[in-house]
Coordinates of C-alpha atoms in Angstrom, one line a residue:
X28 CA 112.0 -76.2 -32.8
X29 CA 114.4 -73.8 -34.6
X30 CA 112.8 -74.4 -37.8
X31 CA 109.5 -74.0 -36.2
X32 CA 110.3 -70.7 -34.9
X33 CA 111.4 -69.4 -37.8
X34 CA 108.3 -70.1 -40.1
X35 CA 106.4 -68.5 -37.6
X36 CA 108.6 -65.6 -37.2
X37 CA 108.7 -65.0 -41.0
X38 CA 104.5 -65.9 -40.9
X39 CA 104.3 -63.0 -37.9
X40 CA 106.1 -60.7 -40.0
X41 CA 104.3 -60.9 -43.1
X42 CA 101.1 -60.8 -41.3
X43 CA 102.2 -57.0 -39.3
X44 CA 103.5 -56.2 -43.1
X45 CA 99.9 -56.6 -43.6
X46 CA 98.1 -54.8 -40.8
X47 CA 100.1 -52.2 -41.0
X48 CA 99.6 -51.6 -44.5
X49 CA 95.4 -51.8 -44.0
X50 CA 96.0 -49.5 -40.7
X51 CA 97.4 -46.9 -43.1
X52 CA 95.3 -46.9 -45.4
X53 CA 92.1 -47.1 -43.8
X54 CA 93.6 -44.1 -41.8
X55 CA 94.2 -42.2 -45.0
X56 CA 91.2 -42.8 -46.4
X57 CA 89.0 -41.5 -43.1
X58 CA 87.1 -38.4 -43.8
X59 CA 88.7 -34.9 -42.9
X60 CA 92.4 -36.2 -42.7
X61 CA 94.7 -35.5 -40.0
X62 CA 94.3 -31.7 -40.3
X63 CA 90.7 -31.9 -39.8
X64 CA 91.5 -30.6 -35.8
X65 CA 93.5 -27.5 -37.1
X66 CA 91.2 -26.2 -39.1
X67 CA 88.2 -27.1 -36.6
X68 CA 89.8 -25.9 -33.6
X69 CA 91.1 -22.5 -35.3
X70 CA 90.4 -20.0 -38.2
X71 CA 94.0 -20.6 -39.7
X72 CA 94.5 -19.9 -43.1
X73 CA 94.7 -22.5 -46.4
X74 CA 98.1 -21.1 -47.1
X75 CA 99.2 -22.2 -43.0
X76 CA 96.9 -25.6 -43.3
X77 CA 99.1 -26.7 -46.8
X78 CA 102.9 -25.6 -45.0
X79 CA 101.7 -27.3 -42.4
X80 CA 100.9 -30.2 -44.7
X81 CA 104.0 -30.0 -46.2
X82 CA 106.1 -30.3 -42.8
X83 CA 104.3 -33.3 -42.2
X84 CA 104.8 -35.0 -45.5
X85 CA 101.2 -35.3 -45.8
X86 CA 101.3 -33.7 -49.2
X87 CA 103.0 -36.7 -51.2
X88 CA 101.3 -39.7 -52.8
X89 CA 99.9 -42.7 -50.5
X90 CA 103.0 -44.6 -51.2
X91 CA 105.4 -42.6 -50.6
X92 CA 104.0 -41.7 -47.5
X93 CA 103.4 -45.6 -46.3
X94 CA 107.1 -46.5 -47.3
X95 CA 108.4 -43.7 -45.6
X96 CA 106.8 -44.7 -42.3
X97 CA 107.8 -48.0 -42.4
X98 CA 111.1 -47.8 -43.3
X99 CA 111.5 -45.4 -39.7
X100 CA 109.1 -47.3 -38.0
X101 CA 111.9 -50.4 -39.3
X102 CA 114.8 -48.5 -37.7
X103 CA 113.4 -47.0 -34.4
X104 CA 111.5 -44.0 -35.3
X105 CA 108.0 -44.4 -35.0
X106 CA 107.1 -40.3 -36.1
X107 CA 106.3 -37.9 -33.4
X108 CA 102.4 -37.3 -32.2
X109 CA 100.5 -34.6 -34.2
X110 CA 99.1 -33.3 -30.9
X111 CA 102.6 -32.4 -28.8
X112 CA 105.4 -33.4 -30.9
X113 CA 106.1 -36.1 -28.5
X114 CA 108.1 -39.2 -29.8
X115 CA 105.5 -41.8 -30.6
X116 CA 107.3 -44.4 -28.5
X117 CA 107.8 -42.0 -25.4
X118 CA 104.1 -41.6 -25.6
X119 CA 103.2 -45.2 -25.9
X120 CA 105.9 -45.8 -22.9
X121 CA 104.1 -43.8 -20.6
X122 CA 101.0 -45.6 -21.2
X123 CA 101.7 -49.2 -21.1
X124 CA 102.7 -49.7 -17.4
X125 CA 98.7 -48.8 -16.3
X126 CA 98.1 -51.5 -18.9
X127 CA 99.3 -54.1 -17.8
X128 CA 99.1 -53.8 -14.5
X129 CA 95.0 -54.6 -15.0
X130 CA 95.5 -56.4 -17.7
X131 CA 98.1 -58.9 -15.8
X132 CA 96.3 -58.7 -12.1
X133 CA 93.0 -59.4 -14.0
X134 CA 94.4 -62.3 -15.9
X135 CA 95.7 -63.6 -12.8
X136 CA 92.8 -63.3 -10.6
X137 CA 90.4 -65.1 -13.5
X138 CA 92.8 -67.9 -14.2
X139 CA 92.8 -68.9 -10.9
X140 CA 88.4 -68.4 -9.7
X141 CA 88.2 -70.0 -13.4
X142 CA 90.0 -73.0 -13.1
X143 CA 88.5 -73.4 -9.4
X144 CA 85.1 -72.8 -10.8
X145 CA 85.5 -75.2 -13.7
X146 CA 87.1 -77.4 -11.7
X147 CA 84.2 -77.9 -9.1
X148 CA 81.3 -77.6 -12.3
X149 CA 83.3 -80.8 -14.4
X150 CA 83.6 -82.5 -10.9
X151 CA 79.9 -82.4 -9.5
X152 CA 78.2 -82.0 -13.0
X153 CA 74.5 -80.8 -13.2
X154 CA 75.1 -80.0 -9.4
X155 CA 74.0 -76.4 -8.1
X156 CA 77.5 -75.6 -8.5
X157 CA 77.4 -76.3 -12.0
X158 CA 74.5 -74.7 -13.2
X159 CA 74.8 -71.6 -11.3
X160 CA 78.5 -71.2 -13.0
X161 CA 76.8 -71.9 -16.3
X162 CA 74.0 -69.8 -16.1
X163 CA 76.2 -66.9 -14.6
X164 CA 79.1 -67.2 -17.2
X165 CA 76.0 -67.0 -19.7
X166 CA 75.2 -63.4 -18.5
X167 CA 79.1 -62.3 -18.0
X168 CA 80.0 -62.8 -21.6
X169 CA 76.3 -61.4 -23.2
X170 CA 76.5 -58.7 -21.3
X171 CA 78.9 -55.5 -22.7
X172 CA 82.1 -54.3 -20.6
X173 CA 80.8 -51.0 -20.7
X174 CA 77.6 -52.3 -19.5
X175 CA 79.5 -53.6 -16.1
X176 CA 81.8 -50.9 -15.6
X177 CA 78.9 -48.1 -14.8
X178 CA 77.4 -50.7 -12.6
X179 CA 80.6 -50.7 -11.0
X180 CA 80.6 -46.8 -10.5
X181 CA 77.1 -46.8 -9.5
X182 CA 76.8 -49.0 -6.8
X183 CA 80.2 -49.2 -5.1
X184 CA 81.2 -45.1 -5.9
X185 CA 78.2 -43.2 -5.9
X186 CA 75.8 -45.7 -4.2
X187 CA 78.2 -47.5 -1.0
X188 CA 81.4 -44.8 -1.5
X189 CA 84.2 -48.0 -1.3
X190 CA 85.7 -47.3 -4.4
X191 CA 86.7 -43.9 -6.5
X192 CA 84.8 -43.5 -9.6
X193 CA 87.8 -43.0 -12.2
X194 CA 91.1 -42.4 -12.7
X195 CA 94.6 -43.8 -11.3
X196 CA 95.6 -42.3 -8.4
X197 CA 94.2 -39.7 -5.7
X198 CA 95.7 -35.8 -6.4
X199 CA 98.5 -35.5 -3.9
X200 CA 98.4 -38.8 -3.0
X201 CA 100.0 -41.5 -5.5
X202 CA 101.3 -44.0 -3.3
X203 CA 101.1 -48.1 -4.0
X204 CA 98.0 -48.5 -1.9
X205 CA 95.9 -45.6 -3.4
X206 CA 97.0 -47.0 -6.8
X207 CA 95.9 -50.1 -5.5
X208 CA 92.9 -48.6 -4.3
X209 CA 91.8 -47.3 -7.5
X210 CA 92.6 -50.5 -9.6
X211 CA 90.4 -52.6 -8.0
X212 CA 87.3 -51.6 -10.0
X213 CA 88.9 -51.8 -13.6
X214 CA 90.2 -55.4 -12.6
X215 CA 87.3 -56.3 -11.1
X216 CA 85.2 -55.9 -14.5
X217 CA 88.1 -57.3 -16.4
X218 CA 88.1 -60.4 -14.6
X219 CA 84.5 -60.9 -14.3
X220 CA 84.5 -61.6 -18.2
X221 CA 87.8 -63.3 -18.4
X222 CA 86.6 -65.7 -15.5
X223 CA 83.3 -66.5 -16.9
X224 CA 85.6 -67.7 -20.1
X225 CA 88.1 -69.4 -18.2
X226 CA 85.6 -71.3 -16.3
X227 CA 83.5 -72.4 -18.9
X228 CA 86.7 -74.1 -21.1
X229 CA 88.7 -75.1 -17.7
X230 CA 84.8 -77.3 -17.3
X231 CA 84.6 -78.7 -20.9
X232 CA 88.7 -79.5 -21.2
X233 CA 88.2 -81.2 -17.5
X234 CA 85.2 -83.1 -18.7
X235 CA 87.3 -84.6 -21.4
X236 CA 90.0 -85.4 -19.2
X237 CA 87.8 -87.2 -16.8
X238 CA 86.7 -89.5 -20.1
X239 CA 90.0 -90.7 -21.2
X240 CA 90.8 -94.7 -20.6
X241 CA 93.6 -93.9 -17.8
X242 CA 91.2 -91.9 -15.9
X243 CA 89.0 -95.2 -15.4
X244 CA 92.1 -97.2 -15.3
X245 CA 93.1 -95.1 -12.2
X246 CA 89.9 -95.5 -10.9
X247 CA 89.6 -99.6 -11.6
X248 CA 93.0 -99.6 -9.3
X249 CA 91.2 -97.9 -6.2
X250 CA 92.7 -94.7 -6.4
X251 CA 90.9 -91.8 -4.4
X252 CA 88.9 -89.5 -6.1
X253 CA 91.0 -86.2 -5.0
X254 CA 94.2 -88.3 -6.3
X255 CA 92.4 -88.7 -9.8
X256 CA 91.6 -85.1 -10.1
X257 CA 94.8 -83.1 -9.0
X258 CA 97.4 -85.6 -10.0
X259 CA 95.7 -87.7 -13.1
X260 CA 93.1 -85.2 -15.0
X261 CA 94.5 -81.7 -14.3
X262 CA 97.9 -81.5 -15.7
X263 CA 96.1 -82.7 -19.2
X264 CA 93.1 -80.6 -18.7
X265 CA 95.3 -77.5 -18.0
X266 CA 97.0 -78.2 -21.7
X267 CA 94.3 -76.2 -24.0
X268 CA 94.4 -73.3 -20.8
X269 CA 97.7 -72.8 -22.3
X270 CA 96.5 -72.0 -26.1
X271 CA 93.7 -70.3 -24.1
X272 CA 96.0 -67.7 -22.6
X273 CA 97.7 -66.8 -25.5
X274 CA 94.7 -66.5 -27.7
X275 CA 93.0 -64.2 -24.9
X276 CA 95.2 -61.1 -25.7
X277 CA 93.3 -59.0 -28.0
X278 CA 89.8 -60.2 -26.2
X279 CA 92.1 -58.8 -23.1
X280 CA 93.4 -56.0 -25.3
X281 CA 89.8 -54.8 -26.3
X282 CA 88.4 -55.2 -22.6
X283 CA 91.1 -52.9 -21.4
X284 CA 90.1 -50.1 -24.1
X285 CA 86.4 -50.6 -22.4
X286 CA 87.5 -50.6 -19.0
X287 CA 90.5 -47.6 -19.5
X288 CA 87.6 -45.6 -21.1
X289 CA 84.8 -46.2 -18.4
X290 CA 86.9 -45.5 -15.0
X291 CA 89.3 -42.8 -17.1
X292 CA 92.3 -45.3 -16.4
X293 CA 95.4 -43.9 -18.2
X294 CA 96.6 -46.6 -19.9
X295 CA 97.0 -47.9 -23.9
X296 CA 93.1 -48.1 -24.5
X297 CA 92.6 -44.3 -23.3
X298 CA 95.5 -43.3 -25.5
X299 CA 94.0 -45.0 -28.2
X300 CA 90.9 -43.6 -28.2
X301 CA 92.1 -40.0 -27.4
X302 CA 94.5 -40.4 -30.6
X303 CA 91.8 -41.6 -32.7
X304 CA 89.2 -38.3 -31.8
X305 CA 92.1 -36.3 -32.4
X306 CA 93.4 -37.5 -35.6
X307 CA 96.7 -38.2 -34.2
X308 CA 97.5 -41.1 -36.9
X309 CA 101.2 -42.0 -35.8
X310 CA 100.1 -42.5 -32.4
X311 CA 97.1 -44.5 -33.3
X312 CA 99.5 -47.1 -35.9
X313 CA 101.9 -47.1 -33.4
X314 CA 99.5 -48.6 -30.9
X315 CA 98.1 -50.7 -33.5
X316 CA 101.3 -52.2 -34.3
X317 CA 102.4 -52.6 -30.7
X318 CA 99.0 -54.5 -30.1
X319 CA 99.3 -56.7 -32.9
X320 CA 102.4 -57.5 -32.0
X321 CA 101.9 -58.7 -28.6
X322 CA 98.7 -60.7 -30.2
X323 CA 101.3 -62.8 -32.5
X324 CA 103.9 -63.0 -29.7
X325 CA 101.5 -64.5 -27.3
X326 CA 100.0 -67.0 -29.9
X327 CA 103.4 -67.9 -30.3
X328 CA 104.6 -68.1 -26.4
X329 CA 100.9 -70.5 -26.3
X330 CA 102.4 -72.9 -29.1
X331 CA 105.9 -73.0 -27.1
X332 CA 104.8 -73.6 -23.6
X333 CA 102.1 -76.6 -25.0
X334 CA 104.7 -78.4 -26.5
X335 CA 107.4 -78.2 -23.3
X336 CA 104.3 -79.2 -21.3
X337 CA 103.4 -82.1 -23.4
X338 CA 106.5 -84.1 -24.6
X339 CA 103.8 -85.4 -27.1
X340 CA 104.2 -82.5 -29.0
X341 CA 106.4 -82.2 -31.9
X342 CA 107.4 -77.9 -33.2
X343 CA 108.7 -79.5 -36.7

């Protein structure tokens, strides 16, 4: 297991090496450069433009530059935001908790209607069930995010009034309910994809399960078919639900961006974007790192958890 973890480890590291080298550079390579917004948004002169080009080091050759931020990305420092001279990090802080919350309550609620759903499809196959979860997992993943989310705001905001339109809390409000209030349409779009997903493998890992030799041995000894299901079939079909969650990060990751944008939720994806349309490059690799980072970590948390679920497994 050591040995394991350490290959991947050095394997996760050489692979952010990479990504954030090919974040850099596309970055640097983008049209109008990162003082594109001064001299858009004011009438400053060339000579201010290049001192203020010189203050931020964006003057000196590509490699410089790209060594420079790594080696104070390596020891803490992840550079300040172009926009407000905030720390990169204090930025990044104050946009992860509105996250994750969706991102977690989402995951939660579509493991668990997924697993029921694909459950019930694997059991009674071709039944109603199954071909209306088929059909309607179908639409959920062809149709865009975006797509969902203004259906969202139209019909339960504008339309029926439940639900606010946007943003995190109510002004002068702020309390756990109204921010419970206001999550409810961001994690309801979230987890209408993620179920659709979860749903459709929890079915075809289930359906697997119910074809292995034991299953009919445990059948050929008169066991009930509620015993087969929950005590023989679904501790081995929830094995590949494991890899499942881990691998669902950046689909998670990219959702949220779609979702933050759409109901103006305050969170990573928002910040992104925002960064991005400003030009605000450390902000933008500093997401970029963070993200990937939590992509490798839960690939890696997947491979851990399958093998202490199934003894089977051997991390060598």
């Amino acid at each position: 297991m050591t040995q394991y973890l350490l290959r991947r480890g050095g394997q996760s590291l050489v692979l952010l090496l990479l990504v954030s080298l090919m974040g850099y550079l596309i970055l640097h390579l983008a049209p109008g450069g990162p003082l594109s917004q001064f001299v858009l948004s004011s009438n400053m002169a060339q000579e201010d433009i290049d001192r203020i080009s010189r203050q931020l080091g964006l003057d000196r050759p590509f490699v410089v530059q790209y060594a420079e931020w790594l080696g104070r990305m390596l020891t803490g420092d992840w550079g300040r935001s172009y926009r407000d001279g905030l720390p990169v990090l204090q930025k990044i802080a104050s946009h992860i908790q509105p996250t994750l919350e969706i991102m977690v309550l989402s995951t939660i609620i579509a493991a668990l209607l997924g697993a029921v759903i694909g459950i019930g499809g694997a059991v009674r196959r071709y039944s109603l069930l199954d071909v209306l979860s088929s059909v309607g997992a179908m639409v959920a993943l062809s149709v865009p995010t975006f797509w969902f989310g203004l259906m969202t705001i139209y019909l339960f905001s504008i339309k029926l009034g439940w639900l606010p339109a946007g943003s995190r809390i109510t002004i002068g409000d702020g309390s756990v309910g109204d921010i419970l209030h206001h999550m409810i349409a961001p994690v309801m779009v979230l987890a209408l994809v993620e179920t659709a997903l979860w749903a459709q493998f929890m079915r075809s890992s289930m359906l697997d399960t119910l074809e292995q030799d034991y299953i009919r041995t445990a059948r050929a000894k008169g066991a009930s078919p509620a015993r087969i299901i929950w005590s023989h079939a679904l501790r081995n079909a929830l094995l590949p639900m494991i890899t499942l969650t881990g691998l669902q990060f950046p689909t998670l990751l990219g959702g949220a961006l779609v979702a933050e944008t759409v109901f103006s939720w305050p969170g990573m994806g928002r910040l992104f974007l925002d960064s991005l349309e400003y030009r605000d490059y450390p902000v933008v690799m500093g997401i970029l790192m963070l993200s990937a980072a939590m992509v490798l970590m839960g690939s890696l948390l997947s491979d851990v958890l399958y093998a202490v679920v199934d003894p089977r497994i051997r991390m060598d």
